[in-house]
Amino acid sequence: MKSEQVLRSLPFVVMAAVALIDVLAGPRLGFLPLLTLGPTFASVSGSIRRTALVGVIALALCIPLASYNRLLLTTQNNLTIATIIAITAASMLAGHLRIRRERELANVRLVAEAAQRVLLRPVPRKAGDLRVALSYTSAAAEARIGGDLYEVVTTPYGVRLLIGDVQGKGLEAVETAAWVLGAFREAAYDEADLPGVAERLETSLDRHLGGERFVTAIIAEAADGEISLLNCGHPPPLLIDRHGRARPVEPQEEGLPLGLASLGPPLPKPQRIPFGEGEQILFYTDGVIEARNESGTFYPLPERAHLLAVTDPQNALDELRSDLLDHIGGPLLDDAAMLLVRRQST
């Protein structure tokens, strides 16, 4: 807001400064051509009418100042007036083009935001006796999505979750994330077990991407008193007991990322772990644990798990995200997604 106010006042400040300097310098030095800076700066942030108004003010200042300098009826002053008029007209044209581009960009952003809402939908805050919280930070400037993906759906087989990280960045990574999410949303309702869901995701990646990309992912299913995890090359989640103690859930069998099934052994079996009342499990992408501060120290996620002891899961995850950004001290270099699931019946 301050920068916008500076830009809006800059044309008038510049013209006032030019007029003052011209008066103080006397008739011998001519600063009147510098009045063209007024309409030039006005075209940067103002409307077409505002730019024209600034041009008129520049002409209104030029005439009495030229009279003070004894240049009113000279060829030099006529050239100065013509220059102000020409620069004002060019600035109005530049302002018109800028405003049109800004409107086009605003429309594109509206379409992009609608697409983003379809691709990465808000997760349900409550699913059965589970409380769910989400934090997603894209490394791309002005972007809300990137190569990280997540989803939580309630199916006839229980609550199923997905978190993943697409290899690569940019629009290609977003396209891959879209295929994976679309396949998961269908397979989660159709397949009776997690390996069947993973095989559907493999088939989708193979059909649409031809093995050129892969996705590290965890597919999970919450049942009474336990949670099943199928880890496909993804960082292990943190299981946090009711006392705030955290431990990573390392997979019992190593699994390849989705999209690379043809290069290795079959998918591992789901890993079942107890998951009782008051316990939490934090899923995350490598953008969280690979975030470094200025000295090169990675973010110590297990040591920060105590921040998740807040009563409301979303507030707890927001606190953890703030701590992550404080640790970095600057923008993220990679997308960072965190999905917190808490067993809480009340």
mmCIF file of C-alpha atoms in Angstrom:
data_model
loop_
_atom_site.group_PDB
_atom_site.id
_atom_site.type_symbol
_atom_site.label_atom_id
_atom_site.label_comp_id
_atom_site.label_asym_id
_atom_site.label_seq_id
_atom_site.Cartn_x
_atom_site.Cartn_y
_atom_site.Cartn_z
ATOM 1 C CA MET A 1 0.000 0.000 0.000
ATOM 2 C CA LYS A 2 2.828 2.424 0.804
ATOM 3 C CA SER A 3 4.489 1.813 -2.554
ATOM 4 C CA GLU A 4 1.210 2.525 -4.359
ATOM 5 C CA GLN A 5 0.812 5.793 -2.463
ATOM 6 C CA VAL A 6 4.370 6.779 -3.382
ATOM 7 C CA LEU A 7 3.738 6.044 -7.058
ATOM 8 C CA ARG A 8 0.520 8.040 -7.060
ATOM 9 C CA SER A 9 2.148 11.096 -5.467
ATOM 10 C CA LEU A 10 5.443 10.837 -7.376
ATOM 11 C CA PRO A 11 4.332 12.812 -10.506
ATOM 12 C CA PHE A 12 3.258 15.805 -8.431
ATOM 13 C CA VAL A 13 6.358 15.671 -6.235
ATOM 14 C CA VAL A 14 8.623 15.584 -9.280
ATOM 15 C CA MET A 15 6.881 18.486 -11.026
ATOM 16 C CA ALA A 16 6.899 20.562 -7.847
ATOM 17 C CA ALA A 17 10.622 19.857 -7.422
ATOM 18 C CA VAL A 18 11.342 20.840 -11.035
ATOM 19 C CA ALA A 19 9.375 24.107 -10.642
ATOM 20 C CA LEU A 20 11.165 24.954 -7.393
ATOM 21 C CA ILE A 21 14.615 24.224 -8.808
ATOM 22 C CA ASP A 22 13.845 26.255 -11.924
ATOM 23 C CA VAL A 23 12.792 29.269 -9.839
ATOM 24 C CA LEU A 24 15.819 29.029 -7.556
ATOM 25 C CA ALA A 25 18.272 28.537 -10.428
ATOM 26 C CA GLY A 26 17.075 31.657 -12.229
ATOM 27 C CA PRO A 27 16.505 32.365 -15.911
ATOM 28 C CA ARG A 28 19.929 31.197 -17.046
ATOM 29 C CA LEU A 29 19.288 27.459 -16.535
ATOM 30 C CA GLY A 30 16.227 25.822 -18.095
ATOM 31 C CA PHE A 31 14.711 22.848 -16.304
ATOM 32 C CA LEU A 32 11.292 23.030 -17.963
ATOM 33 C CA PRO A 33 11.738 19.931 -20.196
ATOM 34 C CA LEU A 34 11.968 17.893 -16.983
ATOM 35 C CA LEU A 35 8.264 18.570 -16.408
ATOM 36 C CA THR A 36 7.656 15.666 -18.814
ATOM 37 C CA LEU A 37 8.609 13.376 -15.938
ATOM 38 C CA GLY A 38 5.171 14.089 -14.414
ATOM 39 C CA PRO A 39 3.001 12.377 -17.056
ATOM 40 C CA THR A 40 5.672 9.695 -17.516
ATOM 41 C CA PHE A 41 5.483 8.633 -13.883
ATOM 42 C CA ALA A 42 1.687 9.001 -13.887
ATOM 43 C CA SER A 43 1.356 6.326 -16.581
ATOM 44 C CA VAL A 44 3.055 3.768 -14.308
ATOM 45 C CA SER A 45 0.179 3.446 -11.849
ATOM 46 C CA GLY A 46 -2.537 5.986 -12.733
ATOM 47 C CA SER A 47 -5.498 5.882 -15.059
ATOM 48 C CA ILE A 48 -5.627 7.510 -18.481
ATOM 49 C CA ARG A 49 -7.568 10.482 -17.097
ATOM 50 C CA ARG A 50 -5.084 10.918 -14.281
ATOM 51 C CA THR A 51 -2.192 10.875 -16.746
ATOM 52 C CA ALA A 52 -3.940 13.507 -18.888
ATOM 53 C CA LEU A 53 -4.572 15.637 -15.790
ATOM 54 C CA VAL A 54 -0.901 15.470 -14.850
ATOM 55 C CA GLY A 55 -0.004 16.531 -18.404
ATOM 56 C CA VAL A 56 -2.318 19.525 -18.153
ATOM 57 C CA ILE A 57 -0.721 20.487 -14.826
ATOM 58 C CA ALA A 58 2.717 20.201 -16.443
ATOM 59 C CA LEU A 59 1.610 22.620 -19.179
ATOM 60 C CA ALA A 60 0.094 24.964 -16.585
ATOM 61 C CA LEU A 61 3.426 25.063 -14.768
ATOM 62 C CA CYS A 62 5.435 25.438 -17.964
ATOM 63 C CA ILE A 63 3.785 28.662 -19.125
ATOM 64 C CA PRO A 64 4.372 30.881 -16.028
ATOM 65 C CA LEU A 65 7.856 29.426 -15.544
ATOM 66 C CA ALA A 66 8.702 30.183 -19.174
ATOM 67 C CA SER A 67 7.483 33.737 -18.634
ATOM 68 C CA TYR A 68 9.668 33.988 -15.510
ATOM 69 C CA ASN A 69 12.652 32.780 -17.567
ATOM 70 C CA ARG A 70 11.811 35.224 -20.422
ATOM 71 C CA LEU A 71 11.289 32.262 -22.779
ATOM 72 C CA LEU A 72 7.522 32.478 -23.278
ATOM 73 C CA LEU A 73 7.534 33.361 -26.976
ATOM 74 C CA THR A 74 10.717 31.578 -27.970
ATOM 75 C CA THR A 75 11.224 28.532 -30.180
ATOM 76 C CA GLN A 76 12.783 26.729 -27.211
ATOM 77 C CA ASN A 77 9.616 27.077 -25.139
ATOM 78 C CA ASN A 78 7.425 26.006 -28.052
ATOM 79 C CA LEU A 79 9.513 22.843 -28.334
ATOM 80 C CA THR A 80 9.147 22.266 -24.593
ATOM 81 C CA ILE A 81 5.346 22.595 -24.803
ATOM 82 C CA ALA A 82 5.230 20.269 -27.797
ATOM 83 C CA THR A 83 7.393 17.758 -25.917
ATOM 84 C CA ILE A 84 5.100 17.823 -22.891
ATOM 85 C CA ILE A 85 2.059 17.267 -25.116
ATOM 86 C CA ALA A 86 3.760 14.407 -26.997
ATOM 87 C CA ILE A 87 5.023 12.705 -23.827
ATOM 88 C CA THR A 88 1.584 13.026 -22.236
ATOM 89 C CA ALA A 89 -0.068 11.407 -25.268
ATOM 90 C CA ALA A 90 2.507 8.577 -25.277
ATOM 91 C CA SER A 91 2.055 8.085 -21.540
ATOM 92 C CA MET A 92 -1.720 7.888 -21.953
ATOM 93 C CA LEU A 93 -1.251 5.177 -24.601
ATOM 94 C CA ALA A 94 1.179 3.291 -22.340
ATOM 95 C CA GLY A 95 -1.278 3.583 -19.452
ATOM 96 C CA HIS A 96 -4.091 2.238 -21.629
ATOM 97 C CA LEU A 97 -1.991 -0.792 -22.608
ATOM 98 C CA ARG A 98 -0.959 -1.372 -18.992
ATOM 99 C CA ILE A 99 -4.556 -1.275 -17.741
ATOM 100 C CA ARG A 100 -5.658 -3.697 -20.467
ATOM 101 C CA ARG A 101 -2.861 -6.123 -19.544
ATOM 102 C CA GLU A 102 -3.774 -5.856 -15.855
ATOM 103 C CA ARG A 103 -7.392 -6.725 -16.640
ATOM 104 C CA GLU A 104 -6.307 -9.700 -18.760
ATOM 105 C CA LEU A 105 -4.021 -10.881 -15.973
ATOM 106 C CA ALA A 106 -6.824 -10.537 -13.432
ATOM 107 C CA ASN A 107 -9.100 -12.690 -15.615
ATOM 108 C CA VAL A 108 -6.371 -15.310 -16.032
ATOM 109 C CA ARG A 109 -5.861 -15.406 -12.276
ATOM 110 C CA LEU A 110 -9.579 -15.942 -11.715
ATOM 111 C CA VAL A 111 -9.518 -18.908 -14.105
ATOM 112 C CA ALA A 112 -6.334 -20.254 -12.492
ATOM 113 C CA GLU A 113 -7.827 -19.974 -9.004
ATOM 114 C CA ALA A 114 -10.917 -21.862 -10.153
ATOM 115 C CA ALA A 115 -8.700 -24.604 -11.598
ATOM 116 C CA GLN A 116 -6.673 -24.704 -8.396
ATOM 117 C CA ARG A 117 -9.803 -25.155 -6.304
ATOM 118 C CA VAL A 118 -10.776 -28.130 -8.478
ATOM 119 C CA LEU A 119 -7.308 -29.679 -8.354
ATOM 120 C CA LEU A 120 -6.500 -29.137 -4.673
ATOM 121 C CA ARG A 121 -9.828 -29.009 -2.920
ATOM 122 C CA PRO A 122 -10.070 -28.065 0.744
ATOM 123 C CA VAL A 123 -9.771 -31.176 2.886
ATOM 124 C CA PRO A 124 -12.627 -31.969 5.289
ATOM 125 C CA ARG A 125 -11.853 -30.759 8.804
ATOM 126 C CA LYS A 126 -13.673 -33.748 10.254
ATOM 127 C CA ALA A 127 -13.974 -37.299 8.959
ATOM 128 C CA GLY A 128 -15.554 -39.694 11.409
ATOM 129 C CA ASP A 129 -13.537 -39.522 14.619
ATOM 130 C CA LEU A 130 -10.607 -37.939 12.783
ATOM 131 C CA ARG A 131 -9.708 -34.256 12.819
ATOM 132 C CA VAL A 132 -7.756 -33.115 9.770
ATOM 133 C CA ALA A 133 -5.615 -30.016 9.237
ATOM 134 C CA LEU A 134 -3.722 -28.901 6.160
ATOM 135 C CA SER A 135 -0.871 -26.545 5.378
ATOM 136 C CA TYR A 136 0.313 -25.970 1.817
ATOM 137 C CA THR A 137 2.945 -23.469 0.730
ATOM 138 C CA SER A 138 4.009 -23.249 -2.913
ATOM 139 C CA ALA A 139 7.566 -22.223 -3.731
ATOM 140 C CA ALA A 140 6.402 -20.524 -6.960
ATOM 141 C CA ALA A 141 5.740 -16.818 -6.617
ATOM 142 C CA GLU A 142 2.044 -15.893 -6.761
ATOM 143 C CA ALA A 143 1.134 -19.575 -6.968
ATOM 144 C CA ARG A 144 -1.087 -21.651 -4.714
ATOM 145 C CA ILE A 145 -0.234 -25.048 -6.130
ATOM 146 C CA GLY A 146 2.858 -26.801 -7.367
ATOM 147 C CA GLY A 147 4.131 -30.381 -7.477
ATOM 148 C CA ASP A 148 2.872 -31.436 -4.045
ATOM 149 C CA LEU A 149 -0.539 -33.058 -3.780
ATOM 150 C CA TYR A 150 -2.953 -34.252 -1.103
ATOM 151 C CA GLU A 151 -6.473 -35.567 -0.680
ATOM 152 C CA VAL A 152 -8.752 -36.901 2.053
ATOM 153 C CA VAL A 153 -11.907 -38.835 1.146
ATOM 154 C CA THR A 154 -14.462 -40.796 3.150
ATOM 155 C CA THR A 155 -15.200 -44.073 1.371
ATOM 156 C CA PRO A 156 -17.184 -47.261 2.121
ATOM 157 C CA TYR A 157 -13.855 -48.745 3.254
ATOM 158 C CA GLY A 158 -13.019 -45.934 5.663
ATOM 159 C CA VAL A 159 -11.214 -42.601 5.502
ATOM 160 C CA ARG A 160 -8.466 -42.700 2.898
ATOM 161 C CA LEU A 161 -5.696 -40.178 2.522
ATOM 162 C CA LEU A 162 -3.071 -39.357 -0.062
ATOM 163 C CA ILE A 163 -0.046 -37.122 0.103
ATOM 164 C CA GLY A 164 2.567 -37.015 -2.617
ATOM 165 C CA ASP A 165 5.355 -35.114 -4.292
ATOM 166 C CA VAL A 166 5.776 -35.033 -8.063
ATOM 167 C CA GLN A 167 9.270 -35.239 -9.500
ATOM 168 C CA GLY A 168 10.104 -31.901 -11.122
ATOM 169 C CA LYS A 169 8.508 -28.479 -10.948
ATOM 170 C CA GLY A 170 6.399 -26.078 -12.955
ATOM 171 C CA LEU A 171 3.319 -26.715 -15.061
ATOM 172 C CA GLU A 172 4.377 -30.263 -15.966
ATOM 173 C CA ALA A 173 4.451 -31.170 -12.282
ATOM 174 C CA VAL A 174 0.993 -29.636 -11.825
ATOM 175 C CA GLU A 175 -0.303 -31.700 -14.759
ATOM 176 C CA THR A 176 1.102 -34.881 -13.219
ATOM 177 C CA ALA A 177 -0.455 -33.999 -9.861
ATOM 178 C CA ALA A 178 -3.814 -33.563 -11.601
ATOM 179 C CA TRP A 179 -3.668 -37.056 -13.116
ATOM 180 C CA VAL A 180 -2.707 -38.651 -9.796
ATOM 181 C CA LEU A 181 -5.420 -36.852 -7.833
ATOM 182 C CA GLY A 182 -8.073 -37.702 -10.409
ATOM 183 C CA ALA A 183 -7.108 -41.371 -10.361
ATOM 184 C CA PHE A 184 -7.025 -41.480 -6.546
ATOM 185 C CA ARG A 185 -10.453 -39.888 -6.159
ATOM 186 C CA GLU A 186 -11.954 -42.653 -8.283
ATOM 187 C CA ALA A 187 -9.858 -45.565 -7.028
ATOM 188 C CA ALA A 188 -10.359 -44.705 -3.354
ATOM 189 C CA TYR A 189 -14.080 -45.459 -3.750
ATOM 190 C CA ASP A 190 -13.727 -48.435 -6.086
ATOM 191 C CA GLU A 191 -10.827 -50.485 -4.721
ATOM 192 C CA ALA A 192 -11.228 -52.656 -1.634
ATOM 193 C CA ASP A 193 -7.607 -52.326 -0.444
ATOM 194 C CA LEU A 194 -4.701 -49.893 -0.642
ATOM 195 C CA PRO A 195 -2.582 -51.952 -3.095
ATOM 196 C CA GLY A 196 -5.502 -51.822 -5.511
ATOM 197 C CA VAL A 197 -5.599 -48.035 -5.178
ATOM 198 C CA ALA A 198 -1.843 -47.828 -5.810
ATOM 199 C CA GLU A 199 -2.121 -50.026 -8.895
ATOM 200 C CA ARG A 200 -4.792 -47.722 -10.307
ATOM 201 C CA LEU A 201 -2.478 -44.755 -9.783
ATOM 202 C CA GLU A 202 0.333 -46.645 -11.521
ATOM 203 C CA THR A 203 -1.921 -47.405 -14.470
ATOM 204 C CA SER A 204 -2.974 -43.765 -14.762
ATOM 205 C CA LEU A 205 0.626 -42.515 -14.690
ATOM 206 C CA ASP A 206 1.714 -45.098 -17.254
ATOM 207 C CA ARG A 207 -1.189 -44.273 -19.572
ATOM 208 C CA HIS A 208 -0.892 -40.495 -19.507
ATOM 209 C CA LEU A 209 2.791 -39.851 -18.845
ATOM 210 C CA GLY A 210 4.558 -42.820 -20.356
ATOM 211 C CA GLY A 211 6.933 -43.385 -17.446
ATOM 212 C CA GLU A 212 8.636 -40.015 -17.832
ATOM 213 C CA ARG A 213 7.715 -38.845 -14.334
ATOM 214 C CA PHE A 214 7.310 -40.387 -10.928
ATOM 215 C CA VAL A 215 5.552 -39.453 -7.710
ATOM 216 C CA THR A 216 6.593 -40.275 -4.174
ATOM 217 C CA ALA A 217 3.445 -40.848 -2.150
ATOM 218 C CA ILE A 218 1.827 -42.306 0.929
ATOM 219 C CA ILE A 219 -1.645 -43.817 0.685
ATOM 220 C CA ALA A 220 -3.304 -44.292 4.068
ATOM 221 C CA GLU A 221 -6.518 -45.747 5.424
ATOM 222 C CA ALA A 222 -7.781 -45.061 8.939
ATOM 223 C CA ALA A 223 -9.768 -47.750 10.699
ATOM 224 C CA ASP A 224 -10.868 -48.344 14.295
ATOM 225 C CA GLY A 225 -7.811 -48.139 16.515
ATOM 226 C CA GLU A 226 -5.269 -48.314 13.692
ATOM 227 C CA ILE A 227 -4.081 -46.724 10.468
ATOM 228 C CA SER A 228 -2.688 -48.524 7.416
ATOM 229 C CA LEU A 229 0.130 -46.941 5.434
ATOM 230 C CA LEU A 230 1.363 -47.795 1.953
ATOM 231 C CA ASN A 231 4.609 -45.897 1.436
ATOM 232 C CA CYS A 232 5.771 -45.445 -2.146
ATOM 233 C CA GLY A 233 9.196 -43.864 -1.719
ATOM 234 C CA HIS A 234 7.911 -40.969 0.387
ATOM 235 C CA PRO A 235 9.417 -39.495 3.592
ATOM 236 C CA PRO A 236 8.040 -41.419 6.598
ATOM 237 C CA PRO A 237 5.251 -39.688 8.538
ATOM 238 C CA LEU A 238 5.601 -38.730 12.180
ATOM 239 C CA LEU A 239 3.446 -40.558 14.692
ATOM 240 C CA ILE A 240 2.837 -38.374 17.751
ATOM 241 C CA ASP A 241 1.469 -39.980 20.903
ATOM 242 C CA ARG A 242 -0.875 -38.276 23.341
ATOM 243 C CA HIS A 243 2.121 -37.065 25.367
ATOM 244 C CA GLY A 244 3.639 -35.225 22.392
ATOM 245 C CA ARG A 245 6.435 -37.743 21.740
ATOM 246 C CA ALA A 246 7.114 -38.165 18.025
ATOM 247 C CA ARG A 247 8.692 -40.987 16.057
ATOM 248 C CA PRO A 248 8.984 -41.548 12.311
ATOM 249 C CA VAL A 249 7.041 -44.502 10.933
ATOM 250 C CA GLU A 250 9.676 -46.147 8.769
ATOM 251 C CA PRO A 251 8.219 -48.526 6.161
ATOM 252 C CA GLN A 252 8.721 -52.231 6.792
ATOM 253 C CA GLU A 253 9.240 -52.764 3.069
ATOM 254 C CA GLU A 254 10.866 -50.300 0.711
ATOM 255 C CA GLY A 255 8.560 -49.244 -2.075
ATOM 256 C CA LEU A 256 9.375 -47.494 -5.316
ATOM 257 C CA PRO A 257 7.697 -44.194 -6.189
ATOM 258 C CA LEU A 258 4.542 -44.341 -8.254
ATOM 259 C CA GLY A 259 5.366 -44.499 -11.944
ATOM 260 C CA LEU A 260 8.408 -46.751 -11.491
ATOM 261 C CA ALA A 261 6.656 -50.056 -10.740
ATOM 262 C CA SER A 262 8.045 -51.668 -13.892
ATOM 263 C CA LEU A 263 11.616 -51.109 -12.689
ATOM 264 C CA GLY A 264 11.475 -52.948 -9.374
ATOM 265 C CA PRO A 265 9.705 -55.401 -7.074
ATOM 266 C CA PRO A 266 5.944 -55.492 -6.548
ATOM 267 C CA LEU A 267 4.236 -52.973 -4.327
ATOM 268 C CA PRO A 268 4.879 -53.483 -0.597
ATOM 269 C CA LYS A 269 2.118 -54.622 1.714
ATOM 270 C CA PRO A 270 0.341 -51.950 3.741
ATOM 271 C CA GLN A 271 1.836 -51.345 7.166
ATOM 272 C CA ARG A 272 -0.648 -51.322 10.031
ATOM 273 C CA ILE A 273 0.143 -49.350 13.160
ATOM 274 C CA PRO A 274 -1.942 -48.609 16.259
ATOM 275 C CA PHE A 275 -3.632 -45.220 16.148
ATOM 276 C CA GLY A 276 -5.687 -44.516 19.240
ATOM 277 C CA GLU A 277 -7.536 -41.657 20.858
ATOM 278 C CA GLY A 278 -5.480 -38.480 21.195
ATOM 279 C CA GLU A 279 -2.720 -39.657 18.862
ATOM 280 C CA GLN A 280 -1.696 -37.737 15.759
ATOM 281 C CA ILE A 281 0.096 -38.537 12.539
ATOM 282 C CA LEU A 282 1.789 -35.866 10.455
ATOM 283 C CA PHE A 283 2.259 -36.442 6.733
ATOM 284 C CA TYR A 284 4.579 -34.059 4.907
ATOM 285 C CA THR A 285 6.605 -33.598 1.736
ATOM 286 C CA ASP A 286 10.362 -33.227 1.454
ATOM 287 C CA GLY A 287 10.020 -29.463 1.083
ATOM 288 C CA VAL A 288 9.510 -29.410 4.863
ATOM 289 C CA ILE A 289 12.446 -31.521 6.047
ATOM 290 C CA GLU A 290 14.808 -30.180 3.356
ATOM 291 C CA ALA A 291 14.168 -26.525 4.178
ATOM 292 C CA ARG A 292 17.398 -24.889 5.370
ATOM 293 C CA ASN A 293 18.281 -21.712 7.184
ATOM 294 C CA GLU A 294 21.126 -19.360 6.266
ATOM 295 C CA SER A 295 23.704 -21.600 7.935
ATOM 296 C CA GLY A 296 22.515 -24.642 5.964
ATOM 297 C CA THR A 297 20.785 -26.381 8.875
ATOM 298 C CA PHE A 298 17.782 -28.501 7.886
ATOM 299 C CA TYR A 299 14.479 -27.918 9.630
ATOM 300 C CA PRO A 300 14.362 -30.273 12.658
ATOM 301 C CA LEU A 301 10.788 -31.465 12.233
ATOM 302 C CA PRO A 302 10.757 -34.206 14.931
ATOM 303 C CA GLU A 303 12.084 -31.723 17.490
ATOM 304 C CA ARG A 304 9.272 -29.301 16.651
ATOM 305 C CA ALA A 305 6.479 -31.858 17.036
ATOM 306 C CA HIS A 306 5.630 -30.437 20.460
ATOM 307 C CA LEU A 307 4.123 -27.437 18.651
ATOM 308 C CA LEU A 308 1.274 -29.723 17.571
ATOM 309 C CA ALA A 309 -0.033 -30.048 21.125
ATOM 310 C CA VAL A 310 -2.495 -27.174 20.557
ATOM 311 C CA THR A 311 -6.142 -28.166 21.039
ATOM 312 C CA ASP A 312 -7.291 -27.214 17.541
ATOM 313 C CA PRO A 313 -5.397 -29.228 14.870
ATOM 314 C CA GLN A 314 -5.458 -26.413 12.304
ATOM 315 C CA ASN A 315 -4.079 -23.894 14.777
ATOM 316 C CA ALA A 316 -1.396 -26.416 15.713
ATOM 317 C CA LEU A 317 -0.369 -26.915 12.094
ATOM 318 C CA ASP A 318 -0.394 -23.160 11.448
ATOM 319 C CA GLU A 319 1.970 -22.765 14.401
ATOM 320 C CA LEU A 320 4.286 -25.398 12.936
ATOM 321 C CA ARG A 321 4.226 -23.685 9.528
ATOM 322 C CA SER A 322 5.111 -20.325 11.115
ATOM 323 C CA ASP A 323 8.017 -21.991 12.898
ATOM 324 C CA LEU A 324 9.175 -23.477 9.582
ATOM 325 C CA LEU A 325 9.148 -20.077 7.872
ATOM 326 C CA ASP A 326 10.955 -18.501 10.833
ATOM 327 C CA HIS A 327 13.634 -21.183 10.556
ATOM 328 C CA ILE A 328 14.165 -20.457 6.868
ATOM 329 C CA GLY A 329 14.118 -16.687 7.238
ATOM 330 C CA GLY A 330 13.053 -16.266 3.612
ATOM 331 C CA PRO A 331 10.994 -17.821 0.804
ATOM 332 C CA LEU A 332 10.739 -21.580 0.396
ATOM 333 C CA LEU A 333 12.851 -23.161 -2.329
ATOM 334 C CA ASP A 334 10.467 -26.102 -2.714
ATOM 335 C CA ASP A 335 6.762 -26.713 -2.213
ATOM 336 C CA ALA A 336 5.892 -27.736 1.343
ATOM 337 C CA ALA A 337 2.722 -29.627 2.231
ATOM 338 C CA MET A 338 1.735 -30.914 5.667
ATOM 339 C CA LEU A 339 -1.329 -32.972 6.520
ATOM 340 C CA LEU A 340 -2.109 -33.530 10.204
ATOM 341 C CA VAL A 341 -4.566 -36.242 11.252
ATOM 342 C CA ARG A 342 -5.678 -36.525 14.872
ATOM 343 C CA ARG A 343 -7.832 -39.230 16.416
ATOM 344 C CA GLN A 344 -10.298 -37.220 18.474
ATOM 345 C CA SER A 345 -13.811 -38.473 19.060
ATOM 346 C CA THR A 346 -15.049 -35.243 20.681
#
